């Protein structure tokens, strides 16, 4: 009964365009470069003079807000990767991609990829219509807005609504400069066909989508990468 209530609350928030997630600030940390992320060199968000921190999913992207304006500004402009509530988020502010546009000026959720990279999804959605379908697909969500409750809502937005992410794209982050600026790789046909060359079943699954836009959508690619063991929730 409680789980169903929480799902209903989350669905309403999604339909309003905003999901507010809170975890203990002591678990929030960030790094400024990809090298620091790889080496595990993290800085605690609390070291910025923060007592509370929250994550909002609004305007098709994730935003961090703290009780310290300067700290919030720092996370927006300086941090490359934030770990929060057991999930990873990549700051898209200083990222560039040649394959296709990156329609995200804040944070996108990310997953460890193949033990060395980060796989992220940048959002390009038609707010109301997609959020409505996402809300219907959310499952297993903890209570949002409750300090200390680590929520899986962020993960659910990608996974349980993944069949609706036709306009979203997957990107691979493998390095950055000392300022956190990076050129990221958009996953395209050439990349996917080479990646799946040793797995006929997954390659067939990938090619089953006739339209290129459908093949390259996050809704199509994410489950394939998960089944190949390259990313985990």
CSV table of C-alpha atoms in Angstrom, one decimal:
chain,number,residue,atom,x,y,z
A,1,UNK,CA,0.0,0.0,0.0
A,2,UNK,CA,2.8,2.4,0.9
A,3,UNK,CA,4.7,1.6,-2.3
A,4,UNK,CA,1.5,2.3,-4.4
A,5,UNK,CA,1.1,5.6,-2.6
A,6,UNK,CA,4.7,6.6,-3.3
A,7,UNK,CA,4.2,5.7,-7.0
A,8,UNK,CA,1.1,7.8,-7.2
A,9,UNK,CA,3.0,10.8,-5.7
A,10,UNK,CA,5.9,10.4,-8.0
A,11,UNK,CA,3.6,10.1,-11.0
A,12,UNK,CA,1.9,13.4,-10.1
A,13,UNK,CA,5.2,15.1,-9.7
A,14,UNK,CA,6.3,13.8,-13.1
A,15,UNK,CA,3.2,15.1,-14.7
A,16,UNK,CA,3.9,18.5,-13.2
A,17,UNK,CA,7.3,18.4,-14.8
A,18,UNK,CA,9.4,18.2,-11.6
A,19,UNK,CA,10.6,15.3,-9.5
A,20,UNK,CA,12.5,16.3,-6.3
A,21,UNK,CA,14.9,13.7,-4.9
A,22,UNK,CA,16.8,14.0,-1.6
A,23,UNK,CA,19.5,11.8,-0.1
A,24,UNK,CA,21.8,12.4,2.9
A,25,UNK,CA,24.2,15.2,2.0
A,26,UNK,CA,27.0,13.1,3.4
A,27,UNK,CA,26.6,10.7,0.5
A,28,UNK,CA,26.9,13.4,-2.2
A,29,UNK,CA,30.3,14.0,-3.8
A,30,UNK,CA,31.7,15.3,-7.0
A,31,UNK,CA,34.8,15.4,-9.2
A,32,UNK,CA,36.0,18.0,-11.7
A,33,UNK,CA,37.6,15.9,-14.3
A,34,UNK,CA,37.2,12.5,-15.9
A,35,UNK,CA,40.7,11.5,-14.6
A,36,UNK,CA,39.6,12.2,-11.0
A,37,UNK,CA,36.5,10.1,-11.6
A,38,UNK,CA,38.5,7.2,-12.9
A,39,UNK,CA,41.0,7.5,-10.0
A,40,UNK,CA,38.2,7.8,-7.4
A,41,UNK,CA,39.3,11.2,-6.3
A,42,UNK,CA,36.0,12.7,-5.1
A,43,UNK,CA,35.2,15.8,-3.1
A,44,UNK,CA,32.4,15.8,-0.6
A,45,UNK,CA,29.6,18.2,-1.4
A,46,UNK,CA,29.4,19.0,2.3
A,47,UNK,CA,33.0,20.5,2.0
A,48,UNK,CA,31.4,23.4,0.1
A,49,UNK,CA,29.5,24.5,3.3
A,50,UNK,CA,26.3,22.6,2.4
A,51,UNK,CA,23.9,21.2,4.9
A,52,UNK,CA,21.2,20.0,2.5
A,53,UNK,CA,21.2,19.0,-1.1
A,54,UNK,CA,18.5,17.9,-3.5
A,55,UNK,CA,18.2,16.8,-7.1
A,56,UNK,CA,15.4,17.9,-9.4
A,57,UNK,CA,14.3,16.4,-12.7
A,58,UNK,CA,12.8,19.4,-14.5
A,59,UNK,CA,12.8,20.8,-18.0
A,60,UNK,CA,14.0,17.4,-19.3
A,61,UNK,CA,17.2,17.4,-17.3
A,62,UNK,CA,18.6,17.0,-13.7
A,63,UNK,CA,19.5,20.0,-11.6
A,64,UNK,CA,21.3,20.1,-8.2
A,65,UNK,CA,20.2,22.6,-5.6
A,66,UNK,CA,21.8,23.1,-2.2
A,67,UNK,CA,21.1,25.5,0.8
A,68,UNK,CA,24.3,27.4,-0.3
A,69,UNK,CA,23.9,29.5,-3.4
A,70,UNK,CA,27.7,29.5,-4.1
A,71,UNK,CA,27.9,25.7,-3.7
A,72,UNK,CA,24.9,25.3,-6.1
A,73,UNK,CA,26.7,27.6,-8.6
A,74,UNK,CA,29.9,25.6,-8.2
A,75,UNK,CA,28.2,22.3,-8.9
A,76,UNK,CA,26.6,23.8,-12.0
A,77,UNK,CA,29.8,25.3,-13.4
A,78,UNK,CA,32.7,23.4,-12.1
A,79,UNK,CA,31.8,19.8,-11.3
A,80,UNK,CA,31.9,17.2,-14.1
A,81,UNK,CA,30.5,14.1,-12.3
A,82,UNK,CA,28.3,14.0,-9.2
A,83,UNK,CA,27.5,10.9,-7.3
A,84,UNK,CA,24.2,11.3,-5.4
A,85,UNK,CA,21.9,8.8,-3.8
A,86,UNK,CA,23.8,5.9,-5.3
A,87,UNK,CA,23.6,7.2,-8.9
A,88,UNK,CA,26.0,9.1,-11.2
A,89,UNK,CA,25.2,12.3,-13.0
A,90,UNK,CA,27.4,14.0,-15.7
A,91,UNK,CA,27.4,17.8,-16.2
A,92,UNK,CA,26.7,18.4,-19.8
A,93,UNK,CA,27.5,22.1,-19.7
A,94,UNK,CA,31.1,21.7,-21.1
A,95,UNK,CA,30.5,18.7,-23.3
A,96,UNK,CA,30.4,18.7,-27.1
A,97,UNK,CA,29.5,16.0,-29.6
A,98,UNK,CA,30.0,15.9,-33.4
A,99,UNK,CA,27.5,13.1,-34.2
A,100,UNK,CA,24.3,14.9,-33.0
A,101,UNK,CA,23.3,17.7,-30.8
A,102,UNK,CA,23.5,17.5,-27.0
A,103,UNK,CA,20.2,19.0,-25.8
A,104,UNK,CA,21.1,19.3,-22.1
A,105,UNK,CA,22.6,22.3,-20.2
A,106,UNK,CA,22.6,20.7,-16.8
A,107,UNK,CA,23.0,17.1,-15.6
A,108,UNK,CA,22.2,13.8,-17.3
A,109,UNK,CA,22.2,10.4,-15.5
A,110,UNK,CA,25.2,8.2,-16.3
A,111,UNK,CA,26.3,4.6,-15.9
A,112,UNK,CA,29.7,3.1,-15.6
A,113,UNK,CA,30.5,1.7,-19.0
A,114,UNK,CA,32.7,-1.3,-19.6
A,115,UNK,CA,34.8,-0.5,-16.5
A,116,UNK,CA,36.4,2.6,-17.9
A,117,UNK,CA,33.9,5.0,-19.5
A,118,UNK,CA,30.6,6.7,-18.6
A,119,UNK,CA,27.5,6.2,-20.6
A,120,UNK,CA,25.0,9.1,-20.4
A,121,UNK,CA,21.6,9.9,-21.9
A,122,UNK,CA,20.8,13.5,-22.9
A,123,UNK,CA,17.2,14.5,-23.1
A,124,UNK,CA,15.2,15.7,-26.0
A,125,UNK,CA,11.5,15.1,-25.1
A,126,UNK,CA,8.1,16.6,-25.6
A,127,UNK,CA,7.5,17.4,-21.9
A,128,UNK,CA,3.9,16.6,-21.1
A,129,UNK,CA,3.2,13.7,-23.4
A,130,UNK,CA,6.3,11.8,-22.5
A,131,UNK,CA,6.2,12.6,-18.8
A,132,UNK,CA,2.7,11.2,-18.7
A,133,UNK,CA,3.9,7.9,-20.2
A,134,UNK,CA,7.0,7.8,-18.0
A,135,UNK,CA,4.8,8.2,-14.9
A,136,UNK,CA,2.7,5.2,-15.9
A,137,UNK,CA,5.9,3.1,-16.2
A,138,UNK,CA,7.7,4.0,-13.0
A,139,UNK,CA,8.1,1.1,-10.6
A,140,UNK,CA,9.9,0.5,-7.4
A,141,UNK,CA,10.3,4.1,-6.4
A,142,UNK,CA,11.1,5.2,-2.8
A,143,UNK,CA,9.5,8.2,-1.3
A,144,UNK,CA,10.7,11.4,-3.0
A,145,UNK,CA,11.4,14.5,-1.0
A,146,UNK,CA,12.3,12.6,2.2
A,147,UNK,CA,15.7,13.3,3.6
A,148,UNK,CA,17.7,10.1,4.0
A,149,UNK,CA,15.6,8.1,1.6
A,150,UNK,CA,17.7,7.1,-1.4
A,151,UNK,CA,15.3,7.1,-4.3
A,152,UNK,CA,15.6,5.0,-7.5
A,153,UNK,CA,13.3,7.4,-9.4
A,154,UNK,CA,16.2,8.8,-11.5
A,155,UNK,CA,17.1,5.3,-12.6
A,156,UNK,CA,13.4,4.5,-13.3
A,157,UNK,CA,13.1,7.5,-15.5
A,158,UNK,CA,15.6,5.9,-17.9
A,159,UNK,CA,14.9,2.2,-17.5
A,160,UNK,CA,11.2,1.8,-16.9
A,161,UNK,CA,10.3,4.5,-19.3
A,162,UNK,CA,13.0,3.5,-21.8
A,163,UNK,CA,10.6,2.3,-24.4
A,164,UNK,CA,9.4,5.9,-24.6
A,165,UNK,CA,12.9,7.5,-25.1
A,166,UNK,CA,12.8,7.5,-28.8
A,167,UNK,CA,14.1,11.1,-29.1
A,168,UNK,CA,16.9,10.6,-26.5
A,169,UNK,CA,20.5,9.7,-27.4
A,170,UNK,CA,23.3,7.8,-25.7
A,171,UNK,CA,26.7,9.3,-25.4
A,172,UNK,CA,30.1,7.9,-24.2
A,173,UNK,CA,32.4,10.0,-22.1
A,174,UNK,CA,36.0,8.6,-21.9
A,175,UNK,CA,38.1,11.6,-21.0
A,176,UNK,CA,38.2,15.4,-20.3
A,177,UNK,CA,40.7,18.2,-20.0
A,178,UNK,CA,41.7,19.7,-16.6
A,179,UNK,CA,38.7,22.1,-16.9
A,180,UNK,CA,36.2,19.3,-17.3
A,181,UNK,CA,35.7,20.1,-21.0
A,182,UNK,CA,35.3,17.0,-23.2
A,183,UNK,CA,34.3,15.8,-26.6
A,184,UNK,CA,31.9,12.9,-26.2
A,185,UNK,CA,31.0,10.2,-28.7
A,186,UNK,CA,27.4,9.7,-29.8
A,187,UNK,CA,26.6,6.0,-30.2
A,188,UNK,CA,25.8,5.5,-33.9
A,189,UNK,CA,25.4,2.5,-36.3
A,190,UNK,CA,29.1,2.0,-36.9
A,191,UNK,CA,29.8,2.0,-33.2
A,192,UNK,CA,27.0,-0.4,-32.3
A,193,UNK,CA,27.7,-2.8,-35.2
A,194,UNK,CA,31.3,-3.1,-34.2
A,195,UNK,CA,30.4,-3.5,-30.5
A,196,UNK,CA,28.0,-6.3,-31.2
A,197,UNK,CA,30.0,-8.1,-33.9
A,198,UNK,CA,30.7,-11.0,-31.4
A,199,UNK,CA,27.0,-11.4,-30.4
A,200,UNK,CA,24.8,-12.3,-33.3
A,201,UNK,CA,21.6,-12.3,-31.2
A,202,UNK,CA,22.1,-8.7,-29.9
A,203,UNK,CA,23.3,-7.5,-33.3
A,204,UNK,CA,20.1,-8.9,-34.8
A,205,UNK,CA,18.1,-7.2,-32.0
A,206,UNK,CA,19.8,-3.9,-32.8
A,207,UNK,CA,19.2,-4.1,-36.5
A,208,UNK,CA,15.6,-5.1,-36.0
A,209,UNK,CA,14.7,-1.4,-35.9
A,210,UNK,CA,14.4,-0.3,-39.5
A,211,UNK,CA,14.5,3.4,-39.0
A,212,UNK,CA,17.9,4.9,-38.1
A,213,UNK,CA,16.2,7.3,-35.5
A,214,UNK,CA,14.7,4.2,-33.8
A,215,UNK,CA,18.0,2.3,-33.8
A,216,UNK,CA,19.9,5.2,-32.2
A,217,UNK,CA,17.3,6.0,-29.6
A,218,UNK,CA,18.1,5.4,-25.9
A,219,UNK,CA,15.0,3.2,-25.7
A,220,UNK,CA,16.5,0.8,-28.2
A,221,UNK,CA,20.2,0.9,-27.2
A,222,UNK,CA,20.0,0.9,-23.3
A,223,UNK,CA,18.5,-2.6,-22.9
A,224,UNK,CA,21.1,-4.0,-25.4
A,225,UNK,CA,24.0,-2.5,-23.6
A,226,UNK,CA,22.6,-3.8,-20.3
A,227,UNK,CA,22.1,-7.3,-21.7
A,228,UNK,CA,25.7,-7.3,-23.0
A,229,UNK,CA,26.9,-6.5,-19.5
A,230,UNK,CA,28.4,-3.1,-20.3
A,231,UNK,CA,26.2,-1.0,-18.0
A,232,UNK,CA,24.4,-1.6,-14.8
A,233,UNK,CA,21.7,0.3,-12.9
